[in-house]
Tab-separated table of C-alpha atoms and ligand atoms in Angstrom:
chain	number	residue	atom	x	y	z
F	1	UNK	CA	-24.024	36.814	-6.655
F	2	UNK	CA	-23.666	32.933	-5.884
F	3	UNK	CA	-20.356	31.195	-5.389
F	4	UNK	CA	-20.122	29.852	-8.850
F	5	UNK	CA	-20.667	32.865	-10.118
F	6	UNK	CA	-18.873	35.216	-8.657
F	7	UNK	CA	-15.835	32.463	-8.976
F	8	UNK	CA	-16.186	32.784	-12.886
F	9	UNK	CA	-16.132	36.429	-12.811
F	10	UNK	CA	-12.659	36.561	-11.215
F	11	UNK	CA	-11.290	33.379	-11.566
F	12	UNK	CA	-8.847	32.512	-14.427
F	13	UNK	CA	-10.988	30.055	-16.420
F	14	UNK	CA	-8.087	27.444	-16.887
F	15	UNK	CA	-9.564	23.992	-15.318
F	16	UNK	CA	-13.358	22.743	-16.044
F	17	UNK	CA	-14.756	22.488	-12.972
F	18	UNK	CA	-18.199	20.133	-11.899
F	19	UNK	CA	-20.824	22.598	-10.582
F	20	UNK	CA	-20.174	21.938	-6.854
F	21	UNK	CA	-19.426	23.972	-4.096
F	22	UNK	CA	-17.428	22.256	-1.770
F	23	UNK	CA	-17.871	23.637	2.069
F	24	UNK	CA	-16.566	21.054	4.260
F	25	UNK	CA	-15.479	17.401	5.059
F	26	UNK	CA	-14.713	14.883	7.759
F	27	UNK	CA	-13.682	11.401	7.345
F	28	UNK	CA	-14.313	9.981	3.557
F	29	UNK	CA	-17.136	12.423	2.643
F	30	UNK	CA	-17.334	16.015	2.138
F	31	UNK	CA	-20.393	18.722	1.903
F	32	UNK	CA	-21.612	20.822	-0.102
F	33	UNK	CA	-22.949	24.398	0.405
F	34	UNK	CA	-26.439	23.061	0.448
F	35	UNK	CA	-25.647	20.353	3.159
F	36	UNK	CA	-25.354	17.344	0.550
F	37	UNK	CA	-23.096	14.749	1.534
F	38	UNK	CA	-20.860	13.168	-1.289
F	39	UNK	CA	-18.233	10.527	-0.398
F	40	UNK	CA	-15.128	11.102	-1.831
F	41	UNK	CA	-12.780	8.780	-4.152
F	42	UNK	CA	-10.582	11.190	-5.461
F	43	UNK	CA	-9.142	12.487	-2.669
F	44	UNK	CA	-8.072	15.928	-4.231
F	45	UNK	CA	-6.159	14.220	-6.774
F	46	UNK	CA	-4.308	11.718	-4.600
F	47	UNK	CA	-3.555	14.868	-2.003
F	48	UNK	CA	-6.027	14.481	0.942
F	49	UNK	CA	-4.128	10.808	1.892
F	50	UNK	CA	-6.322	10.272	5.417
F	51	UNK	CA	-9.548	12.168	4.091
F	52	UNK	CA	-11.062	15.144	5.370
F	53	UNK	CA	-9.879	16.640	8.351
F	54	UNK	CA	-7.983	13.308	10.203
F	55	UNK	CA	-8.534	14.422	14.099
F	56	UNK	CA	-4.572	13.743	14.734
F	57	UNK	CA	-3.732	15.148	11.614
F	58	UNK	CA	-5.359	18.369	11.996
F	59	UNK	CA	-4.515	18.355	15.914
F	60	UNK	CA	-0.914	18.922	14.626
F	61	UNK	CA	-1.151	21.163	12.076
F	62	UNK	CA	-3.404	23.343	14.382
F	63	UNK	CA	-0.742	23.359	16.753
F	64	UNK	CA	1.831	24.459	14.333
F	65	UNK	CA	-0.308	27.025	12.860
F	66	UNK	CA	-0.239	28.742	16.819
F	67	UNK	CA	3.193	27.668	17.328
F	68	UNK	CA	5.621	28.882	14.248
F	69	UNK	CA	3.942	29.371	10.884
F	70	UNK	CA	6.956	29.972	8.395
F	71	UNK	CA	10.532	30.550	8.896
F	72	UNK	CA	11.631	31.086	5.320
F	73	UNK	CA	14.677	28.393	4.781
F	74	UNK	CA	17.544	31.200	6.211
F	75	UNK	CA	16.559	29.319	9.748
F	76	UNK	CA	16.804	25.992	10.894
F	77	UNK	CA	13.398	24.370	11.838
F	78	UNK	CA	12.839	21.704	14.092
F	79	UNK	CA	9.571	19.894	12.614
F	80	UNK	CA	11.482	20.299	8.860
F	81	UNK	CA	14.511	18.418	10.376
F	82	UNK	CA	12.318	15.471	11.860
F	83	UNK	CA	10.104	15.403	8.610
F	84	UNK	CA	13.499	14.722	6.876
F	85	UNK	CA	14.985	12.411	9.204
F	86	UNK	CA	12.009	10.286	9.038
F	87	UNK	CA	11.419	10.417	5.172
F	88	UNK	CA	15.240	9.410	4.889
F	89	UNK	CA	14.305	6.464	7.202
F	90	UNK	CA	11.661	5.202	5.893
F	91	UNK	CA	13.153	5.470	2.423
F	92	UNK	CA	16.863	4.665	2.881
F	93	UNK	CA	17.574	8.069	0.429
F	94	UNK	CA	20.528	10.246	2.053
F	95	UNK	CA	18.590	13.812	1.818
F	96	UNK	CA	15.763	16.007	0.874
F	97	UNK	CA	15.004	18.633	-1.008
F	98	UNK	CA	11.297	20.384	0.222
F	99	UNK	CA	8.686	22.219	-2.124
F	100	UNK	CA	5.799	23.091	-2.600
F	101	UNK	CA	4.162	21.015	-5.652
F	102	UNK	CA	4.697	17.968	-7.696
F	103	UNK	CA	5.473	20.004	-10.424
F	104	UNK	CA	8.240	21.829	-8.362
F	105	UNK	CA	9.846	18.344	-7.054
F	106	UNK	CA	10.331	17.254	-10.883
F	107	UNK	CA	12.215	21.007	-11.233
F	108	UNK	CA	14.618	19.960	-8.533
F	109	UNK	CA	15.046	16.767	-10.152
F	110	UNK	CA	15.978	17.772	-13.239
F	111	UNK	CA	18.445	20.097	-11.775
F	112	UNK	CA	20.099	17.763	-9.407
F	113	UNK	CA	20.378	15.622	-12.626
F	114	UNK	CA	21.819	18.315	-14.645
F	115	UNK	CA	24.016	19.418	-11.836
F	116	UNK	CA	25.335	16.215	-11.090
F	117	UNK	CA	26.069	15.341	-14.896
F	118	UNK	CA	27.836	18.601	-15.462
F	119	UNK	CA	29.721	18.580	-12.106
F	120	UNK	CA	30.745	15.055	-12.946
F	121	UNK	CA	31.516	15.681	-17.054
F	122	UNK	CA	31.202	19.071	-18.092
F	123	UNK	CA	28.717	20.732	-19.991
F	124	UNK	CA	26.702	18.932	-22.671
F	125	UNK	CA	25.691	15.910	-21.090
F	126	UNK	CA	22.005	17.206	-20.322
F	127	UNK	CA	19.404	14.908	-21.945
F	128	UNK	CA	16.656	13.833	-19.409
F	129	UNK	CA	14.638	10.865	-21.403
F	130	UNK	CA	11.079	11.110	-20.465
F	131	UNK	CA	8.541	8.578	-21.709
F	132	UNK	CA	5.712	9.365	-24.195
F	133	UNK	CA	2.122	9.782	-22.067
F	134	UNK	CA	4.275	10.988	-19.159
F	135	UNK	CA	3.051	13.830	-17.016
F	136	UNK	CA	5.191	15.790	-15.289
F	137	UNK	CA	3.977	18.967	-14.449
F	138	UNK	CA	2.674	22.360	-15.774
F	139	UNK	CA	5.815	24.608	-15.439
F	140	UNK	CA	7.547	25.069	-18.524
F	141	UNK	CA	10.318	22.946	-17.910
F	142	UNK	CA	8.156	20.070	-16.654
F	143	UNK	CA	5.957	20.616	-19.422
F	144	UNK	CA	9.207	20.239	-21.777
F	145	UNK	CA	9.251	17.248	-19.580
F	146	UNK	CA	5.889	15.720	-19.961
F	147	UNK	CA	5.133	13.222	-23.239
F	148	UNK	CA	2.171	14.084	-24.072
F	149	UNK	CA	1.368	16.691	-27.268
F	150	UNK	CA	-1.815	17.394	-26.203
F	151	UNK	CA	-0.415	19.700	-23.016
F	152	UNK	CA	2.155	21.557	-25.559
F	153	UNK	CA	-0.003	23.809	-27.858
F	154	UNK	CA	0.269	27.221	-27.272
F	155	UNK	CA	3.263	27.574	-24.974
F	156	UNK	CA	6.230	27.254	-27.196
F	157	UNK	CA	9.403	27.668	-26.844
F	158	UNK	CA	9.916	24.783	-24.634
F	159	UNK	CA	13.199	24.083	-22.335
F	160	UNK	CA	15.796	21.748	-24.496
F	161	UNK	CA	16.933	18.701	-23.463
F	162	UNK	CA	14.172	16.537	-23.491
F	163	UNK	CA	13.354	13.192	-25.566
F	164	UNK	CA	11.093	10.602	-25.362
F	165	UNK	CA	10.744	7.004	-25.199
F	166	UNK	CA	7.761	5.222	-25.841
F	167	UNK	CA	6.788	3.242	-22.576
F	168	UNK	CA	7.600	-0.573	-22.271
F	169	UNK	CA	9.692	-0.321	-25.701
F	170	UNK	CA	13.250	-1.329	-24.724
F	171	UNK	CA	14.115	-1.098	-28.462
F	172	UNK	CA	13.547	2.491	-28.543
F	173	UNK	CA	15.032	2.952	-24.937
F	174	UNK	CA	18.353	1.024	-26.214
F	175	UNK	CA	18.182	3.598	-29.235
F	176	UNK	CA	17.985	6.616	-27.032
F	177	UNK	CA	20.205	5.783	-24.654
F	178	UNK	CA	22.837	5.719	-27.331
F	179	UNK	CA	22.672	9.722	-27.247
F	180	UNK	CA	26.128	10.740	-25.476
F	181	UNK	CA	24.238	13.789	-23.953
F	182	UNK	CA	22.149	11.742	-21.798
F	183	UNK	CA	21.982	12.325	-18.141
F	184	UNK	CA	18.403	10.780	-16.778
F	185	UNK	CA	15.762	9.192	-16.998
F	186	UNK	CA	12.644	10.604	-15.564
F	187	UNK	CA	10.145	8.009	-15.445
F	188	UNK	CA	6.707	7.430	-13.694
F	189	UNK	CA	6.138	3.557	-12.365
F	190	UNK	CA	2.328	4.161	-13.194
F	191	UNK	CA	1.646	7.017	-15.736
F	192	UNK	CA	-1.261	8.512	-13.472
F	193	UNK	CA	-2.743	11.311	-15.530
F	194	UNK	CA	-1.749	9.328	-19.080
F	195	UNK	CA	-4.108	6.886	-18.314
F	196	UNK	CA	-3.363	4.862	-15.417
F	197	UNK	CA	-0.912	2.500	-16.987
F	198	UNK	CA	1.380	0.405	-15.217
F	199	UNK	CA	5.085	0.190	-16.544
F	200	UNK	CA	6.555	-3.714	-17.592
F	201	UNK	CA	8.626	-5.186	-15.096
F	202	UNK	CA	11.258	-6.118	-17.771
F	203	UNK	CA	11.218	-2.282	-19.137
F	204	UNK	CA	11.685	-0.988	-15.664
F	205	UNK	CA	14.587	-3.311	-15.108
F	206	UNK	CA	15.992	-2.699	-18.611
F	207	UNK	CA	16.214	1.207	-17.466
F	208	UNK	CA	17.683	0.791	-14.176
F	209	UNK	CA	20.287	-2.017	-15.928
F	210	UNK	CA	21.522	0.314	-18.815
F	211	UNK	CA	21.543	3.391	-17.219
F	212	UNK	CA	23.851	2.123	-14.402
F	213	UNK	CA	26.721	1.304	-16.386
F	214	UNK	CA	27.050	4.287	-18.239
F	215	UNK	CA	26.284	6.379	-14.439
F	216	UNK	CA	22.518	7.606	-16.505
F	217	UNK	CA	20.914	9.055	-13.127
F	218	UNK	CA	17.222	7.583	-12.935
F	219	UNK	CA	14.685	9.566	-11.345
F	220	UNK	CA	11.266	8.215	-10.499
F	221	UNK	CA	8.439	10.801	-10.494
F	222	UNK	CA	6.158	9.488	-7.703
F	223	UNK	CA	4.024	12.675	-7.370
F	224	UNK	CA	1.417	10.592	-7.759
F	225	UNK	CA	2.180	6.927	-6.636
F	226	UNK	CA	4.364	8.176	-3.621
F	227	UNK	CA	3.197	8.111	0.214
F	228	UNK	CA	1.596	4.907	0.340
F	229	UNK	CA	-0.665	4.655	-2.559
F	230	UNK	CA	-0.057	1.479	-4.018
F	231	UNK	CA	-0.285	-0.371	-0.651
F	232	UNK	CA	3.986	0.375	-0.569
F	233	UNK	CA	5.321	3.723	0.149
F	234	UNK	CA	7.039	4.088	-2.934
F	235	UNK	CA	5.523	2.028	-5.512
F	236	UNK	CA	9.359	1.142	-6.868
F	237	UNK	CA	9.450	-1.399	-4.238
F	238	UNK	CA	6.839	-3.334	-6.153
F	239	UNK	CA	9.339	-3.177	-8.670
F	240	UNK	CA	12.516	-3.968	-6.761
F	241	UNK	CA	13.723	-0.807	-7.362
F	242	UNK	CA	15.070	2.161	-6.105
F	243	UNK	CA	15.868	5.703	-8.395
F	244	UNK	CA	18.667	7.536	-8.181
F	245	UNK	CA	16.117	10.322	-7.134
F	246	UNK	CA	12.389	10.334	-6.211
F	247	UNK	CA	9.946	12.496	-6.153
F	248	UNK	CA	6.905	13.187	-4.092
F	249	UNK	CA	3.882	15.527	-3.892
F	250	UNK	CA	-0.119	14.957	-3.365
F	251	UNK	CA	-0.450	12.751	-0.494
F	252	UNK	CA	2.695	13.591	1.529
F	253	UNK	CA	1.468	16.683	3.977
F	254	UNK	CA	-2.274	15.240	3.660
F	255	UNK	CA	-3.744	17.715	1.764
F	256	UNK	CA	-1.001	20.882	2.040
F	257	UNK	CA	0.898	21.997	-0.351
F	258	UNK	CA	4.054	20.165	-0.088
F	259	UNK	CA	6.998	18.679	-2.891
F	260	UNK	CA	9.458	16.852	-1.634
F	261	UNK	CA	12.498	15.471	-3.779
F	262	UNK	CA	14.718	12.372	-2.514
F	263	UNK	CA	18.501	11.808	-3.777
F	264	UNK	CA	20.957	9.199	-2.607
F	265	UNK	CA	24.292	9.398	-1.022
F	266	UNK	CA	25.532	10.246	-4.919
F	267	UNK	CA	23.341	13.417	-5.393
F	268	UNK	CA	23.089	14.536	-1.580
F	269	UNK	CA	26.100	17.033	-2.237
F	270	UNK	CA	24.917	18.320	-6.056
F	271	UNK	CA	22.713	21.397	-4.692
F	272	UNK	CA	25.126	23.987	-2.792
F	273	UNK	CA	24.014	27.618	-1.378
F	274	UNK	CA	22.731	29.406	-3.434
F	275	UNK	CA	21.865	26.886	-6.382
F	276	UNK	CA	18.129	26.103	-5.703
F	277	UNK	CA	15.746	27.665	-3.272
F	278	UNK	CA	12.354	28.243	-3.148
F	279	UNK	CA	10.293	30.451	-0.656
F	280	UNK	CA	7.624	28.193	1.050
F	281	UNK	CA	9.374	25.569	0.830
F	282	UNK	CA	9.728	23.201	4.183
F	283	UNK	CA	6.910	24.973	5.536
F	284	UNK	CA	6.719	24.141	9.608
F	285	UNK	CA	2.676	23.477	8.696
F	286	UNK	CA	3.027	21.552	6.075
F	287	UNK	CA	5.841	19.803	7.681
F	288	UNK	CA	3.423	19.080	10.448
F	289	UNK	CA	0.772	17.535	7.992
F	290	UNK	CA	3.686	15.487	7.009
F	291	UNK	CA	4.911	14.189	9.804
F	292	UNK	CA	1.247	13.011	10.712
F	293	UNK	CA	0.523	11.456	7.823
F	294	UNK	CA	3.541	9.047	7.932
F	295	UNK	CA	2.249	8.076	11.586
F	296	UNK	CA	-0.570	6.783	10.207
F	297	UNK	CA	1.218	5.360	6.962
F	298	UNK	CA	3.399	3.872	8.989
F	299	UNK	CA	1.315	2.123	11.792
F	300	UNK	CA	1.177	-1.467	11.853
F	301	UNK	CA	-0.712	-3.081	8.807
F	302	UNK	CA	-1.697	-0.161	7.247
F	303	UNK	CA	-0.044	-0.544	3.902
F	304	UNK	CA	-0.978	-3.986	3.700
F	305	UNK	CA	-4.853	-2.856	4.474
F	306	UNK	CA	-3.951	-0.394	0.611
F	307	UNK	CA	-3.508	-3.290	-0.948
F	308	UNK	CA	-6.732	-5.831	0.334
F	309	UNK	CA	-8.980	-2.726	-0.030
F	310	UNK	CA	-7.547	-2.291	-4.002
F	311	UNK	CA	-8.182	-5.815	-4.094
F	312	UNK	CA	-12.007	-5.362	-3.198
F	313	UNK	CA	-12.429	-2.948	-5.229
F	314	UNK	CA	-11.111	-4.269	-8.271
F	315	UNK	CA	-13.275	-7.684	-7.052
F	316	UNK	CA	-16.443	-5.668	-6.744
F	317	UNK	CA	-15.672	-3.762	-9.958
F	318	UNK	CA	-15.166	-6.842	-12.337
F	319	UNK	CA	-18.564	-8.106	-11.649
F	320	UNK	CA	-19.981	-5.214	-13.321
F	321	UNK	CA	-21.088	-5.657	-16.812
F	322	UNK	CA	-20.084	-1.980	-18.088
F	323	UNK	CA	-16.278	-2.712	-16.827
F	324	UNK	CA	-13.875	-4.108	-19.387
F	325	UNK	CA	-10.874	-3.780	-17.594
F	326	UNK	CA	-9.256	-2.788	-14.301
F	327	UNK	CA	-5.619	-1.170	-14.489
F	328	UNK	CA	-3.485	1.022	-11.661
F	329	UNK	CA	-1.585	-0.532	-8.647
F	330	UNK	CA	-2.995	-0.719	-4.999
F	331	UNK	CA	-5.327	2.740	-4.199
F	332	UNK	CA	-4.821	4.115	-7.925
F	333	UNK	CA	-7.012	2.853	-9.872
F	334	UNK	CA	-8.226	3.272	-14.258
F	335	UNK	CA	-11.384	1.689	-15.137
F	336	UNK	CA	-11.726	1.281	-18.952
F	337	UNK	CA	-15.312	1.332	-19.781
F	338	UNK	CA	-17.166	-0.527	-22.312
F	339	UNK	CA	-19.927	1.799	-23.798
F	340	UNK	CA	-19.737	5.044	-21.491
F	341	UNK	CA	-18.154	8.269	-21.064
F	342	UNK	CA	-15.971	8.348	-18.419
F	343	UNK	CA	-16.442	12.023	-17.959
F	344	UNK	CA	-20.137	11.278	-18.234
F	345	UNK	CA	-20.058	8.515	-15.684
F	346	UNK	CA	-18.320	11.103	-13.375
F	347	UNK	CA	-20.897	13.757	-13.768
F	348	UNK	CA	-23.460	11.410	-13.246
F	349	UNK	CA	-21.863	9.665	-9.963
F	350	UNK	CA	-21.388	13.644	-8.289
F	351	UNK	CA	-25.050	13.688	-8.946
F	352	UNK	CA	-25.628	10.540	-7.226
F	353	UNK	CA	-23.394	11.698	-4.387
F	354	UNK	CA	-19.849	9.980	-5.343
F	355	UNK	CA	-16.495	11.658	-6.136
F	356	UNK	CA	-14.617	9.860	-8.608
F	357	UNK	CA	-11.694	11.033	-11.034
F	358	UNK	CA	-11.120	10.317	-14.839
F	359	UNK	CA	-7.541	9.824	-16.875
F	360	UNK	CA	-8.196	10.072	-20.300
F	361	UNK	CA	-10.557	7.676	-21.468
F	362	UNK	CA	-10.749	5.386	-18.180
F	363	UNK	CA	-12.866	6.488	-15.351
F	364	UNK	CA	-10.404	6.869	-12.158
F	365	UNK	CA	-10.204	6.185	-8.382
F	366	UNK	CA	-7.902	7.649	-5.805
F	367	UNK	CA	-9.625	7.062	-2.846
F	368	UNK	CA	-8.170	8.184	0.601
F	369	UNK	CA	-5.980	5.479	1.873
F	370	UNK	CA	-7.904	5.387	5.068
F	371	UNK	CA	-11.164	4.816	3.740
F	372	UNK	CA	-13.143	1.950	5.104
F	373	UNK	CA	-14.657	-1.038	4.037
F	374	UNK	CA	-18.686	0.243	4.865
F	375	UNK	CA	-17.554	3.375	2.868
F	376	UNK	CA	-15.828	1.837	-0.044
F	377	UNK	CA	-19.459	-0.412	0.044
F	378	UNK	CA	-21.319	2.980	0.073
F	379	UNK	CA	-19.335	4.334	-2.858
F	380	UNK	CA	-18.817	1.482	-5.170
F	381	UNK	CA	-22.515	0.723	-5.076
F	382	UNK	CA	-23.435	4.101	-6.381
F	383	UNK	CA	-20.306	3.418	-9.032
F	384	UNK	CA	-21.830	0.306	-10.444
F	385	UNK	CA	-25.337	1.572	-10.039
F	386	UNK	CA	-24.177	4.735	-12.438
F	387	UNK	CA	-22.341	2.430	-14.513
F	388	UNK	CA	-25.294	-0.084	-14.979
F	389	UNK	CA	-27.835	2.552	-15.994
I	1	LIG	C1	3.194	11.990	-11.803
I	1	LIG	C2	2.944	13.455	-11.606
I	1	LIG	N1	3.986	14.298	-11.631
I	1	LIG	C3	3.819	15.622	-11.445
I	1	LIG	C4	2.578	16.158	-11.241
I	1	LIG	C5	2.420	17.631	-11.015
I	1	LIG	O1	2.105	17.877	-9.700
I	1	LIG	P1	1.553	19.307	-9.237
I	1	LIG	O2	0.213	19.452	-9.875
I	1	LIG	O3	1.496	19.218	-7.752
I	1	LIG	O4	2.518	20.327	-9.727
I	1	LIG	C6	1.459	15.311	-11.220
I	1	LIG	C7	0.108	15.859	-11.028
I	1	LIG	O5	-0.879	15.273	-11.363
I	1	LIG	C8	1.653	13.926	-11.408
I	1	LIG	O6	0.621	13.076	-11.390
């Protein structure tokens, strides 16, 4: 029986999947089974930050892999304490909370907020606003989470607590906020999955200004625009801004599974033994994937190189007749197409031997942040080539 096959036969059928079998990658551009090279601009959703297979990267998760491969969180590890340190560095957030998923950094979030409310007031004051088009994750709580109907048939009951504000409306954030049971605001700086939509400045300061006085935590779900993908490592400094408590996921451990949720000073003492805790979590390997992605992140001009390379490819892109707009910040990227199918256009570009995402109705691009100008070249023209057809 072939791969695909024999995948479909015992694999739960929940994702549609594009009929390749992926074998192996180096650099920007993966293989597949039959030895065809495709380069990549998704990146595994955001997740594999330096490409496939970064020499240094894999160098030190090899060596962790012979060294200690999990600990479980009763011990103290070595490579989880540095991966801390230096997140809490670069950040200027007081402490960490490690996963294993996007989905299970929002849980933590919405705990600490919970936590911190009912610590701080007593019980009642719960409410986590959430914006409409949000995504925050498949569990059931950050599905309870996530604004967006279309992820909510079939899986009812959902977790209370949750309302939602339509995005950029300060009206209806004003009105919401008015809700004594509020304790958070979850929010994503660019709704990733809803379409690759950029929050207002002036909304984004209007939440950070109203929840303040009334001590309304604000948590900023960077899952997705964490880690250096906007050409910042958190994209709230594009913003001025700086949540209450941030999360992280994709990119972080370069393609491991890793979560990682950020609190300041105020939150750092709201989890206590025995209150949250989750098996894998802090892994020593994926720790190692972390700690050698943020060497790279963090060498000299390579955040500002995110931000020229989004620049030529939005430049490149706009010349093309099919494009009618550009949205996203830095290495995230929504196309909104004229007269195509985005999921069309991405079928058609894997044929053509280019990796590209879609959100909705806009074709999307998370390329590796490494990625170089020859391969961007490489990619875009079979992008515009598809798109031109
Ligand atoms: C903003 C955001 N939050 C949460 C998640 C969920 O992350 P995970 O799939 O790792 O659980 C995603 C995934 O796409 C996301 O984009």
């Amino acid at each position: 029986m072939n791969t695909i096959d024999k995948f479909n036969s015992h694999v739960m059928q929940s994702y549609g999947r594009y009929p390749l079998v992926m074998e192996k990658g180096s650099g920007r551009r993966c293989t597949d089974e039959n030895g065809r090279e495709y380069i990549d601009f998704g990146s595994g959703i955001g997740t594999n930050s330096l490409g496939y297979c970064d020499e240094k990267w894999a160098d030190a998760v090899c060596a962790q892999v012979r060294t200690l491969q999990h600990s479980s969180n009763y011990y103290y590890t070595a490579v989880q304490a540095d991966l801390a340190d230096r997140l809490c560095n670069i950040t200027g957030y007081k402490s960490v909370f490690f996963c294993n998923s996007g989905a299970e950094a929002n849980e933590c979030a919405i705990k600490v907020a919970r936590k911190y409310s009912f610590d701080k007031y007593g019980k009642g004051r719960h409410t986590i606003i959430t914006l409409v088009n949000s995504f925050h994750g498949r569990t059931i709580a950050t599905l309870s989470a996530t604004g967006q109907d279309v992820f909510h048939n079939y899986f009812f009951p959902f977790v209370e607590g949750f309302v939602n504000v339509i995005a950029n409306d300060i009206d209806d954030l004003k009105a919401k906020l008015e809700d004594k049971s509020v304790c958070a605001v979850m929010m994503e700086y660019v709704q990733g999955e809803g379409g690759v939509n950029k929050l207002d400045k002036e909304f984004v300061d209007a939440v950070y200004e109203l929840c303040a006085p009334k001590d309304i935590l604000v948590i900023a779900d960077e899952v997705q625009t964490g880690v250096g993908r906007t050409g910042k490592f958190l994209a709230g400094e594009h913003y001025g801004r700086k949540a209450d408590i941030t999360t992280l996921a994709k990119g972080i451990a370069g393609g491991l599974p890793m979560g990682v949720c950020l609190v300041n000073e105020k939150c750092s003492g709201v989890l206590t033994p025995g209150t949250h805790g989750t098996t894998f979590g802090g892994n020593p390997i994926a720790c190692a994937g972390g700690l050698a992605v943020l060497d790279t992140i963090e060498s000299d001009g390579f955040l500002d190189e995110v931000g020229k390379k989004a620049e030529f490819i939005k430049g490149e892109l706009e010349k093309c007749s099919e494009v009618a707009g550009i949205s996203g910040l830095g290495l995230m990227i929504g196309i909104t197409l004229k007269t195509k199918d985005a999921h069309d256009v991405a079928a058609r570009a894997l044929e053509k031997g280019l990796l590209i995402l879609t959100a909705k109705k806009k074709a999307r691009l998370l390329p590796p942040l490494n990625i170089s100008y020859d391969e961007l070249k490489d990619g875009l023209k079979i992008l515009i080539e598809v798109l031109e057809e």
